[in-house]
């Protein structure tokens, strides 16, 4: 910056009260040279840093390590800085950098001990959590449900069930249907401790993320509620984290199931009924909400942990790959050539729209699934085989595992699957015809109208910046001998290959029509079913 | 306006391109004199209109009939004018004048005939509607569900069931889970005919307002759908109105019930189960949505029609009474002194807040109710007796009938009751503990958590400008011998008088505790139950 510029800037700062920040773009001489070779060539005399001394700023407001960090990282740092200094308003920050990710990890040992020590002996509540609870803890801690601070409180639970959204992170649901004498405003919000995390508007959240507990535990904790107890969350004798500033409220399981699933299963049918509903019916009658702190990354040591990327990690990967548009594909089934066709086609169309480097987040669901779904490890093997085969190009694909358990809640759950991907920087979401295909146990009919997933998601509120791409149905084109987009005009040429058919062929050691799935990928599925 | 002002204005108009409108405040000399007696007294010579001629504007842009219309009406006319001229933006208009009321009446005979004639012979569909359908038609036509243009289309129905709101008035729900080759945007909105009525944001709508039809009707109409049929709505051999630009979609009754009621009743229990659910289960498997035109006011000739005021009429009444705040009380039960106490108290508090003339809209639900509820005519008699007695002051109360049928859908329906009142200019809504108290037929428990009505309503989105006042529980204070707000600290002094107790006392010809209900009002209830 030359003297003249300083003078002008000084004038602006003094006379116009414009804030001034010094940003140090710390770049090695080597990198500067590489960027502009003329400088070293000695063409310019007294060039700063070459034959004239370079004086680095003594107390810069921000340092950008140009050459070490990527261009995108540097830009991100400037945005963050301007946001912190209140130059960039929240909404602009949101638009520029996407939804902020709220991670709930506390890796610092000292802080962990402080949290544990604060728990007095007589307030030493421990809750043994299930594997599904653990998966939800992972979802929360890694930030997939940002900006949730932990398991839902009653307000958030009711907002989720009634409106499919979260409107606030307020602490308590204090309206008891009564109002205090003289308090016309009944402004319960004023009485609440307000969560400090920026919430820039409602956010879509259709699936309750809650921690059910049983009567005895609930009664014990409720009796000590005034002492503000913390709760240790224990999985297989290991302390996973702490739940603090807690709140206990009724888990009206039946009402929840009706609202969440648009369906219900009577007690006597529960074994043959809906697997997601069964899980809830077997859970406790109380919910404990509160702020969650998790002490370690949740890992499974199943050989798949390398694929379990957090939203931040994924965001980082997309930045490193200089990717300008991410499209996500949620799946809990093997990939066939029809899926591959759809994904390739989507990328082509994104390129046509002007994106330079659109990337696919191939994002299989990794949490609990029902018994007859193909297990995660087999699916990942199959997906890797598909990538190996090349019908989906590895160069523009990131394979990662989405840690959420499955609910099988049709159009309600489709929204959760889309919304969770917002946090890792996804721009476009591909939605299929029947994303949680499951039958009514009494009638045998498909529980949800096949088009409702796409219809409801396409209208869903509070999914800022997410483009919804409805799934085009692919089927086996007998004439062409490959998977192709279904064409109504020559429907007789197409064969729909069902999951039942796949299982039957696999078990009997037979092959599906050529062109349905790469051979190496089919072998993995066939071998799984033959060894069942 | 003096010459100088004209010159200045002229300058502004010419040089600064500021639009100029001439507004004629047409006021009779008598009224001008009354407002400023000095003028007639001859104190000022050559006073315009007195001893100097008054030249009324030849072509004013707007005429305000000051003295004939109220101040509020004049202001409203100026706002409307400025809005039409695009000076006042929509949002400002909305804030100043409340939600616009969309009535669906077509009173003009010529227009009616045009609508009927357009229906060719082979497209002459007639649907016999039920009394409850008629009540919903009344709700729609009078504008209680503004800006709905008629019975819900699939988009609105799904938005209502999944999000408790309506986001758009778009014509069709075209996403079928498939997308056309090369159409990445899949922008179904572009293909839709857009409703022209201004919709200034999402509006709360939790109860589906739909017209169910049976398979045979649906199949017949669907076979002619490409010819854009209109449907004549017939009630007891009378043509009520026309449904046009229609759309037929599945009435997934079970799923609807689960989502709307958070409850379900199995077929075999349906007779003893939830009355609102029974109605839906007995209705058709298809819904027909479309734009509604209603040819006459819906009247019942039951002696109560004078109380059936439309939102526009109520708004007009509040304006005439120069009321600056309307608080509404929804009820479907007799009024006792506890209710009266609450309403008086609310008014006092509104006065304390600085309102000059807060008025109560005492707004009993007038549509279908379950068999054991007190019928409307008895309730109106009872309410009139209460007003006669004076424990609710007639001076600040408007008694009117809300035409909606009852659904008994707890917190979901509470929102409908609040939201419908927005259209008639209500500013504050009183919400009780268990607004649709009904028991689970199997467990006998209250179907909804008593506080959820107030909790969910207090968090409900898209209720612009409506203040929610949670109901303070009143009970019989045995010590004081009157109804009083329940005081936890001396709970032993209070007696809760249940509906069952009321019915028992009434049937046996006994009286409730003195101070529970005015005697004249009690007699009406007692006589009703004794004559059952």
Coordinates of C-alpha atoms in Angstrom, one line a residue, chain A residues 6-531:
Chain A
X6 CA -2.5 5.5 3.5
X7 CA -3.2 9.2 3.5
X8 CA -6.6 8.7 1.7
X9 CA -7.5 5.8 4.0
X10 CA -6.4 7.9 7.0
X11 CA -8.7 10.6 5.9
X12 CA -11.6 8.2 5.5
X13 CA -11.0 6.7 8.9
X14 CA -10.7 10.0 10.7
X15 CA -13.3 12.0 8.9
X16 CA -15.9 9.4 7.9
X17 CA -15.5 7.1 10.9
X18 CA -15.0 4.1 8.6
X19 CA -13.5 1.2 10.6
X20 CA -10.1 0.1 9.5
X21 CA -8.6 -3.4 9.8
X22 CA -5.2 -4.5 8.8
X23 CA -5.1 -7.8 7.1
X24 CA -1.7 -9.5 6.7
X25 CA -1.6 -11.7 3.6
X26 CA 1.4 -13.7 4.9
X27 CA 2.9 -15.3 1.8
X28 CA 6.4 -16.8 1.4
X29 CA 8.8 -15.2 -1.1
X30 CA 8.8 -18.5 -3.0
X31 CA 5.1 -18.3 -3.5
X32 CA 5.2 -14.6 -4.4
X33 CA 7.8 -15.4 -7.0
X34 CA 5.9 -18.3 -8.4
X35 CA 2.9 -16.0 -8.8
X36 CA 4.9 -13.2 -10.5
X37 CA 8.3 -14.4 -11.8
X38 CA 9.3 -11.0 -13.1
X39 CA 10.0 -9.7 -9.5
X40 CA 13.0 -12.1 -9.0
X41 CA 14.3 -11.4 -12.4
X42 CA 15.5 -8.1 -11.0
X43 CA 13.5 -6.1 -13.5
X44 CA 12.2 -3.9 -10.8
X45 CA 14.7 -2.2 -8.5
X46 CA 14.1 -1.8 -4.7
X47 CA 11.3 -4.3 -4.9
X48 CA 9.9 -4.9 -1.4
X49 CA 11.1 -8.3 0.0
X50 CA 13.7 -8.7 -2.8
X51 CA 16.2 -5.9 -2.7
X52 CA 14.2 -3.7 -0.3
X53 CA 13.3 -4.9 3.2
X54 CA 9.8 -6.1 3.8
X55 CA 8.3 -5.0 7.1
X56 CA 5.5 -7.3 8.2
X57 CA 2.6 -5.7 10.1
X58 CA 3.3 -5.8 13.9
X59 CA -0.3 -6.4 15.0
X60 CA -2.5 -7.3 12.1
X61 CA -6.2 -7.8 12.7
X62 CA -6.2 -10.9 10.6
X63 CA -3.6 -13.1 9.0
X64 CA -4.2 -15.0 5.8
X65 CA -1.6 -17.7 5.2
X66 CA -1.8 -17.4 1.4
X67 CA -0.2 -20.4 -0.3
X68 CA -0.7 -22.6 2.7
X69 CA -4.4 -22.3 2.9
X70 CA -6.6 -22.5 -0.1
X71 CA -8.2 -19.5 -1.8
X72 CA -11.6 -20.6 -0.5
X73 CA -10.2 -20.9 3.0
X74 CA -8.8 -17.4 2.9
X75 CA -12.1 -16.0 1.6
X76 CA -13.9 -17.9 4.4
X77 CA -11.5 -16.4 7.0
X78 CA -12.2 -12.8 5.7
X79 CA -16.0 -13.4 5.8
X80 CA -15.8 -14.8 9.3
X81 CA -13.6 -11.9 10.4
X82 CA -16.0 -9.3 8.9
X83 CA -18.9 -11.2 10.5
X84 CA -17.3 -11.1 13.9
X85 CA -16.6 -7.4 13.5
X86 CA -20.2 -6.9 12.7
X87 CA -19.4 -5.5 9.3
X88 CA -21.1 -8.4 7.5
X89 CA -24.7 -8.8 8.7
X90 CA -25.9 -12.3 9.8
X91 CA -28.1 -12.9 6.8
X92 CA -25.4 -12.0 4.3
X93 CA -23.0 -14.3 6.2
X94 CA -25.6 -17.1 6.0
X95 CA -26.1 -16.6 2.2
X96 CA -22.3 -16.5 1.6
X97 CA -21.2 -19.3 3.8
X98 CA -24.3 -21.5 4.2
X99 CA -25.9 -22.7 7.4
X100 CA -23.4 -22.5 10.3
X101 CA -22.5 -25.9 11.7
X102 CA -23.0 -26.3 15.4
X103 CA -20.8 -29.1 16.7
X104 CA -21.5 -30.3 20.3
X105 CA -18.1 -31.9 21.0
X106 CA -16.0 -31.0 24.0
X107 CA -12.6 -32.5 23.3
X108 CA -10.7 -30.5 25.9
X109 CA -10.0 -32.8 28.9
X110 CA -10.0 -30.0 31.4
X111 CA -13.4 -28.8 30.3
X112 CA -14.6 -32.4 30.3
X113 CA -13.5 -32.8 33.9
X114 CA -15.0 -29.6 34.9
X115 CA -18.3 -30.8 33.5
X116 CA -18.1 -34.1 35.3
X117 CA -16.9 -32.6 38.6
X118 CA -19.8 -30.3 38.7
X119 CA -22.0 -33.3 39.1
X120 CA -22.4 -33.7 42.8
X121 CA -22.7 -37.3 44.2
X122 CA -26.4 -37.1 44.9
X123 CA -27.0 -35.7 41.5
X124 CA -25.0 -38.3 39.7
X125 CA -27.6 -39.4 37.2
X126 CA -26.4 -41.9 34.6
X127 CA -28.6 -42.9 31.7
X128 CA -27.7 -46.1 29.8
X129 CA -28.3 -45.2 26.2
X130 CA -29.2 -47.5 23.3
X131 CA -27.2 -47.8 20.1
X132 CA -29.9 -45.8 18.4
X133 CA -29.6 -43.1 21.0
X134 CA -25.9 -43.1 20.3
X135 CA -26.5 -42.6 16.7
X136 CA -28.7 -39.6 17.4
X137 CA -26.0 -38.3 19.7
X138 CA -23.6 -38.6 16.8
X139 CA -26.1 -36.7 14.5
X140 CA -26.3 -33.9 17.1
X141 CA -22.7 -33.7 18.0
X142 CA -21.4 -33.6 14.5
X143 CA -23.9 -30.8 13.7
X144 CA -26.2 -32.5 11.2
X145 CA -29.2 -31.0 13.1
X146 CA -27.6 -27.6 13.6
X147 CA -28.4 -25.4 15.4
X148 CA -29.9 -27.8 17.9
X149 CA -27.9 -27.7 21.1
X150 CA -28.8 -31.2 22.2
X151 CA -31.8 -33.4 22.6
X152 CA -35.0 -31.5 21.9
X153 CA -36.8 -29.6 24.6
X154 CA -40.6 -29.6 24.7
X155 CA -40.9 -26.4 22.6
X156 CA -38.7 -27.8 19.9
X157 CA -40.5 -31.2 20.1
X158 CA -43.9 -29.6 19.7
X159 CA -42.7 -27.3 16.9
X160 CA -41.2 -30.3 15.1
X161 CA -44.4 -32.4 15.4
X162 CA -46.9 -29.6 14.6
X163 CA -45.0 -27.5 12.1
X164 CA -42.1 -29.6 10.8
X165 CA -39.8 -26.8 11.8
X166 CA -37.8 -25.4 14.7
X167 CA -38.5 -21.7 15.4
X168 CA -36.3 -21.1 18.4
X169 CA -33.7 -22.6 20.7
X170 CA -35.3 -21.2 23.8
X171 CA -34.8 -23.0 27.0
X172 CA -38.2 -23.8 28.3
X173 CA -41.8 -24.3 27.3
X174 CA -43.3 -22.4 30.2
X175 CA -46.8 -21.8 29.2
X176 CA -48.9 -24.1 31.2
X177 CA -52.2 -22.9 29.9
X178 CA -52.4 -20.5 32.8
X179 CA -51.3 -17.0 33.1
X180 CA -50.1 -15.1 36.1
X181 CA -52.4 -12.4 37.6
X182 CA -51.7 -9.1 35.8
X183 CA -49.5 -10.6 33.2
X184 CA -51.4 -10.0 30.0
X185 CA -48.5 -10.3 27.7
X186 CA -47.7 -13.7 29.0
X187 CA -44.3 -13.2 27.4
X188 CA -42.8 -16.5 28.4
X189 CA -39.9 -15.7 26.1
X190 CA -38.6 -13.0 28.3
X191 CA -38.3 -15.4 31.2
X192 CA -36.2 -17.9 29.2
X193 CA -32.5 -18.2 29.0
X194 CA -31.9 -17.5 25.3
X195 CA -29.6 -19.7 23.4
X196 CA -26.6 -17.7 22.1
X197 CA -26.2 -19.5 18.8
X198 CA -27.3 -17.5 15.8
X199 CA -30.6 -18.7 14.4
X200 CA -31.3 -16.9 11.3
X201 CA -34.8 -18.0 10.8
X202 CA -36.9 -21.2 11.1
X203 CA -35.2 -24.4 10.1
X204 CA -36.9 -27.5 8.7
X205 CA -36.9 -30.3 11.3
X206 CA -39.6 -32.9 10.9
X207 CA -38.1 -35.8 12.8
X208 CA -38.0 -35.4 16.6
X209 CA -34.5 -35.9 18.0
X210 CA -35.3 -36.9 21.5
X211 CA -34.0 -39.0 24.4
X212 CA -36.7 -41.2 25.9
X213 CA -36.4 -42.4 29.5
X214 CA -38.5 -44.7 31.6
X215 CA -40.7 -43.8 34.6
X216 CA -38.3 -44.7 37.3
X217 CA -35.5 -42.7 35.9
X218 CA -37.8 -39.8 35.1
X219 CA -39.2 -39.7 38.6
X220 CA -35.8 -39.8 40.2
X221 CA -34.5 -37.0 38.0
X222 CA -37.6 -34.9 38.4
X223 CA -37.4 -35.1 42.1
X224 CA -34.0 -33.4 41.9
X225 CA -34.8 -31.1 39.0
X226 CA -34.5 -27.9 41.2
X227 CA -30.9 -28.7 41.8
X228 CA -30.2 -28.5 38.1
X229 CA -28.8 -32.0 37.7
X230 CA -26.5 -33.0 34.8
X231 CA -26.9 -36.4 33.2
X232 CA -24.0 -38.7 32.2
X233 CA -24.8 -40.6 29.0
X234 CA -23.3 -44.1 29.2
X235 CA -23.0 -46.5 26.3
X236 CA -21.6 -50.0 27.1
X237 CA -20.0 -48.7 30.3
X238 CA -18.4 -45.8 28.5
X239 CA -19.1 -42.1 29.3
X240 CA -20.1 -40.6 26.0
X241 CA -21.0 -37.2 27.1
X242 CA -23.1 -35.0 29.4
X243 CA -26.6 -33.6 29.1
X244 CA -27.0 -30.3 31.0
X245 CA -29.6 -27.7 31.7
X246 CA -32.2 -30.5 31.3
X247 CA -35.9 -30.5 31.0
X248 CA -38.2 -33.5 31.4
X249 CA -41.5 -33.8 29.6
X250 CA -44.0 -36.5 28.7
X251 CA -43.3 -38.7 25.7
X252 CA -46.8 -38.9 24.4
X253 CA -45.7 -41.8 22.2
X254 CA -49.0 -42.6 20.5
X255 CA -49.7 -39.0 19.6
X256 CA -46.1 -38.6 18.4
X257 CA -46.4 -41.7 16.2
X258 CA -49.6 -40.5 14.7
X259 CA -48.2 -37.1 13.8
X260 CA -44.7 -38.3 12.8
X261 CA -45.8 -41.3 10.7
X262 CA -49.3 -40.5 9.6
X263 CA -49.9 -44.1 10.8
X264 CA -50.2 -46.2 13.9
X265 CA -49.8 -49.9 14.8
X266 CA -51.9 -51.4 17.5
X267 CA -50.1 -53.3 20.3
X268 CA -51.1 -56.7 19.1
X269 CA -49.7 -56.1 15.6
X270 CA -46.5 -54.4 16.8
X271 CA -44.3 -57.4 15.9
X272 CA -45.4 -57.5 12.3
X273 CA -46.1 -53.8 12.0
X274 CA -43.9 -50.8 11.2
X275 CA -40.3 -51.2 12.5
X276 CA -39.9 -47.5 13.3
X277 CA -43.1 -47.3 15.2
X278 CA -42.2 -50.5 17.2
X279 CA -39.0 -48.8 18.4
X280 CA -40.9 -45.8 19.7
X281 CA -43.6 -47.9 21.4
X282 CA -40.9 -49.8 23.2
X283 CA -39.2 -46.7 24.4
X284 CA -39.8 -44.7 27.7
X285 CA -42.7 -42.6 28.5
X286 CA -40.7 -39.5 29.2
X287 CA -38.3 -37.4 27.2
X288 CA -35.3 -35.6 28.6
X289 CA -34.1 -32.6 26.6
X290 CA -31.0 -30.5 27.3
X291 CA -27.7 -29.2 26.1
X292 CA -25.4 -31.9 24.9
X293 CA -21.6 -32.1 25.3
X294 CA -19.9 -35.1 23.7
X295 CA -16.4 -36.0 24.7
X296 CA -15.1 -38.0 21.7
X297 CA -15.9 -38.7 18.1
X298 CA -18.3 -41.5 17.8
X299 CA -16.5 -44.4 16.1
X300 CA -17.5 -47.9 15.4
X301 CA -14.3 -49.8 14.6
X302 CA -16.1 -51.6 11.9
X303 CA -13.6 -50.7 9.2
X304 CA -16.0 -48.0 7.9
X305 CA -15.0 -45.1 10.2
X306 CA -12.9 -43.5 7.5
X307 CA -16.2 -43.0 5.6
X308 CA -17.9 -41.3 8.5
X309 CA -17.2 -37.7 7.7
X310 CA -18.7 -34.8 9.8
X311 CA -20.4 -31.9 8.0
X312 CA -17.3 -29.8 8.7
X313 CA -15.0 -32.4 7.2
X314 CA -17.2 -32.7 4.1
X315 CA -17.4 -29.0 3.7
X316 CA -13.6 -28.9 3.9
X317 CA -13.3 -31.6 1.3
X318 CA -15.6 -29.8 -1.1
X319 CA -13.6 -26.6 -0.6
X320 CA -10.3 -28.3 -1.2
X321 CA -11.7 -29.8 -4.4
X322 CA -12.8 -26.4 -5.5
X323 CA -16.2 -27.7 -5.9
X324 CA -18.9 -25.1 -6.8
X325 CA -22.0 -27.2 -6.5
X326 CA -22.7 -30.3 -4.4
X327 CA -25.6 -32.6 -5.2
X328 CA -26.5 -35.2 -2.6
X329 CA -28.0 -38.7 -3.1
X330 CA -29.4 -40.4 0.0
X331 CA -29.6 -44.1 -0.2
X332 CA -30.0 -47.2 2.0
X333 CA -30.1 -49.7 -0.8
X334 CA -27.5 -51.1 -3.4
X335 CA -26.9 -48.8 -6.3
X336 CA -28.0 -50.0 -9.7
X337 CA -27.3 -48.6 -13.1
X338 CA -30.5 -46.6 -13.1
X339 CA -29.3 -44.7 -10.0
X340 CA -25.9 -44.2 -11.7
X341 CA -27.6 -42.9 -14.9
X342 CA -29.6 -40.4 -12.8
X343 CA -26.5 -39.1 -11.0
X344 CA -24.4 -38.8 -14.2
X345 CA -27.3 -37.0 -15.8
X346 CA -27.8 -34.6 -12.9
X347 CA -24.1 -33.7 -13.1
X348 CA -24.3 -33.1 -16.8
X349 CA -27.2 -30.8 -16.3
X350 CA -25.5 -28.9 -13.6
X351 CA -22.5 -28.4 -15.9
X352 CA -24.9 -27.1 -18.6
X353 CA -26.2 -24.7 -16.0
X354 CA -22.7 -23.2 -15.8
X355 CA -21.2 -24.9 -12.7
X356 CA -17.6 -25.7 -13.3
X357 CA -17.1 -28.6 -10.8
X358 CA -20.3 -30.1 -9.5
X359 CA -19.7 -33.0 -7.1
X360 CA -21.8 -35.8 -5.9
X361 CA -22.1 -36.6 -2.2
X362 CA -23.0 -40.3 -2.3
X363 CA -24.3 -40.5 1.1
X364 CA -25.7 -43.8 2.3
X365 CA -27.6 -43.8 5.6
X366 CA -25.4 -45.5 8.2
X367 CA -27.6 -45.7 11.3
X368 CA -30.1 -48.3 12.3
X369 CA -32.1 -49.9 9.6
X370 CA -34.7 -52.7 9.7
X371 CA -33.6 -56.3 9.7
X372 CA -34.3 -57.1 6.1
X373 CA -32.4 -54.1 4.7
X374 CA -29.0 -54.8 3.3
X375 CA -26.5 -54.1 6.1
X376 CA -24.2 -51.0 5.9
X377 CA -20.9 -52.9 5.4
X378 CA -22.3 -54.8 2.4
X379 CA -23.7 -51.7 0.9
X380 CA -20.5 -49.8 1.2
X381 CA -18.6 -52.6 -0.5
X382 CA -21.2 -52.6 -3.2
X383 CA -20.9 -48.8 -3.6
X384 CA -17.1 -49.0 -3.8
X385 CA -17.5 -51.7 -6.5
X386 CA -19.8 -49.4 -8.4
X387 CA -17.2 -46.6 -8.1
X388 CA -14.5 -49.0 -9.1
X389 CA -16.4 -50.0 -12.2
X390 CA -16.7 -46.4 -13.1
X391 CA -20.4 -46.0 -13.9
X392 CA -20.2 -43.3 -11.3
X393 CA -17.0 -41.4 -11.7
X394 CA -14.8 -41.4 -8.6
X395 CA -13.3 -38.1 -9.7
X396 CA -16.5 -36.2 -8.9
X397 CA -17.9 -38.4 -6.2
X398 CA -17.4 -38.3 -2.4
X399 CA -18.6 -41.5 -0.7
X400 CA -19.5 -40.8 3.0
X401 CA -21.8 -42.3 5.6
X402 CA -24.7 -40.3 7.0
X403 CA -24.9 -41.4 10.7
X404 CA -28.7 -41.0 11.2
X405 CA -30.8 -44.0 12.1
X406 CA -33.8 -44.7 9.7
X407 CA -37.4 -44.0 10.8
X408 CA -39.3 -45.2 7.8
X409 CA -41.5 -42.1 8.1
X410 CA -42.1 -41.4 4.4
X411 CA -42.5 -37.8 3.3
X412 CA -41.8 -36.6 6.9
X413 CA -38.5 -38.3 6.9
X414 CA -37.5 -37.2 3.4
X415 CA -37.4 -33.7 4.7
X416 CA -35.0 -34.7 7.5
X417 CA -32.7 -36.4 5.0
X418 CA -32.6 -33.3 2.8
X419 CA -32.3 -30.9 5.7
X420 CA -29.4 -32.7 7.4
X421 CA -27.4 -32.4 4.2
X422 CA -27.7 -28.6 4.3
X423 CA -25.2 -28.5 7.0
X424 CA -22.4 -30.0 4.9
X425 CA -22.8 -27.5 2.1
X426 CA -25.1 -29.5 -0.2
X427 CA -26.7 -27.3 -2.9
X428 CA -29.1 -29.8 -4.6
X429 CA -30.8 -32.8 -3.2
X430 CA -32.2 -35.7 -5.3
X431 CA -35.5 -37.1 -4.0
X432 CA -37.0 -40.4 -5.1
X433 CA -40.5 -41.7 -5.5
X434 CA -40.9 -43.6 -2.3
X435 CA -38.0 -42.8 -0.1
X436 CA -39.1 -45.0 2.8
X437 CA -41.1 -47.7 0.9
X438 CA -42.8 -49.8 3.5
X439 CA -46.2 -51.5 3.5
X440 CA -49.2 -51.1 5.7
X441 CA -49.1 -54.3 7.7
X442 CA -52.9 -54.8 7.5
X443 CA -53.7 -53.8 3.9
X444 CA -50.3 -54.5 2.3
X445 CA -50.6 -51.2 0.5
X446 CA -47.7 -48.9 0.3
X447 CA -47.9 -46.8 3.4
X448 CA -47.2 -43.5 1.7
X449 CA -48.4 -42.2 -1.6
X450 CA -45.3 -42.7 -3.8
X451 CA -45.3 -39.1 -5.1
X452 CA -45.7 -37.5 -1.7
X453 CA -42.0 -37.6 -0.8
X454 CA -41.1 -35.4 -3.8
X455 CA -44.3 -33.3 -3.5
X456 CA -44.0 -32.5 0.2
X457 CA -40.2 -31.9 0.0
X458 CA -40.7 -29.6 -3.0
X459 CA -43.1 -27.4 -0.8
X460 CA -41.2 -27.8 2.5
X461 CA -40.4 -24.6 4.2
X462 CA -37.2 -23.5 5.9
X463 CA -34.7 -25.3 3.7
X464 CA -32.7 -22.2 2.7
X465 CA -30.6 -22.5 -0.5
X466 CA -31.4 -26.1 -1.2
X467 CA -32.6 -27.1 -4.7
X468 CA -34.8 -30.1 -4.8
X469 CA -34.3 -32.4 -7.8
X470 CA -37.2 -34.9 -8.1
X471 CA -36.1 -38.4 -9.0
X472 CA -36.7 -39.6 -12.5
X473 CA -37.8 -43.2 -12.5
X474 CA -35.4 -45.6 -14.3
X475 CA -36.3 -49.1 -15.3
X476 CA -34.7 -51.9 -17.4
X477 CA -35.1 -51.1 -21.0
X478 CA -35.4 -54.5 -22.6
X479 CA -34.9 -53.2 -26.1
X480 CA -31.8 -51.3 -25.3
X481 CA -30.5 -53.9 -22.8
X482 CA -29.7 -51.3 -20.2
X483 CA -31.2 -49.2 -17.4
X484 CA -32.9 -46.1 -18.9
X485 CA -35.3 -43.4 -17.9
X486 CA -38.8 -44.8 -18.1
X487 CA -40.7 -43.7 -21.2
X488 CA -44.4 -43.9 -20.9
X489 CA -44.8 -44.0 -24.7
X490 CA -43.2 -47.4 -24.9
X491 CA -43.9 -48.7 -21.5
X492 CA -44.0 -52.3 -22.8
X493 CA -40.3 -52.1 -23.4
X494 CA -39.5 -51.5 -19.7
X495 CA -39.2 -53.9 -16.8
X496 CA -39.3 -52.8 -13.2
X497 CA -36.9 -54.8 -11.2
X498 CA -38.2 -55.0 -7.6
X499 CA -36.3 -55.6 -4.4
X500 CA -38.1 -58.9 -4.0
X501 CA -36.9 -60.0 -7.5
X502 CA -33.3 -59.0 -6.7
X503 CA -33.4 -61.0 -3.5
X504 CA -34.8 -64.1 -5.3
X505 CA -32.2 -63.9 -8.1
X506 CA -29.4 -63.4 -5.7
X507 CA -30.4 -66.3 -3.4
X508 CA -30.8 -68.6 -6.4
X509 CA -27.4 -67.7 -7.7
X510 CA -29.0 -66.2 -10.9
X511 CA -28.0 -63.0 -12.5
X512 CA -30.2 -60.0 -13.2
X513 CA -30.5 -58.7 -16.8
X514 CA -27.2 -57.5 -18.2
X515 CA -26.8 -53.8 -17.7
X516 CA -28.8 -53.7 -14.4
X517 CA -25.8 -53.5 -12.1
X518 CA -22.0 -53.8 -12.7
X519 CA -21.0 -57.5 -12.3
X520 CA -18.5 -56.8 -9.5
X521 CA -21.1 -55.0 -7.5
X522 CA -23.7 -57.7 -8.1
X523 CA -21.4 -60.3 -6.8
X524 CA -21.3 -58.6 -3.4
X525 CA -25.1 -58.5 -3.2
X526 CA -25.4 -62.1 -4.4
X527 CA -22.9 -63.4 -2.0
X528 CA -24.6 -61.6 0.9
X529 CA -28.0 -63.1 0.2
X530 CA -26.5 -66.6 -0.4
X531 CA -24.8 -66.5 3.0

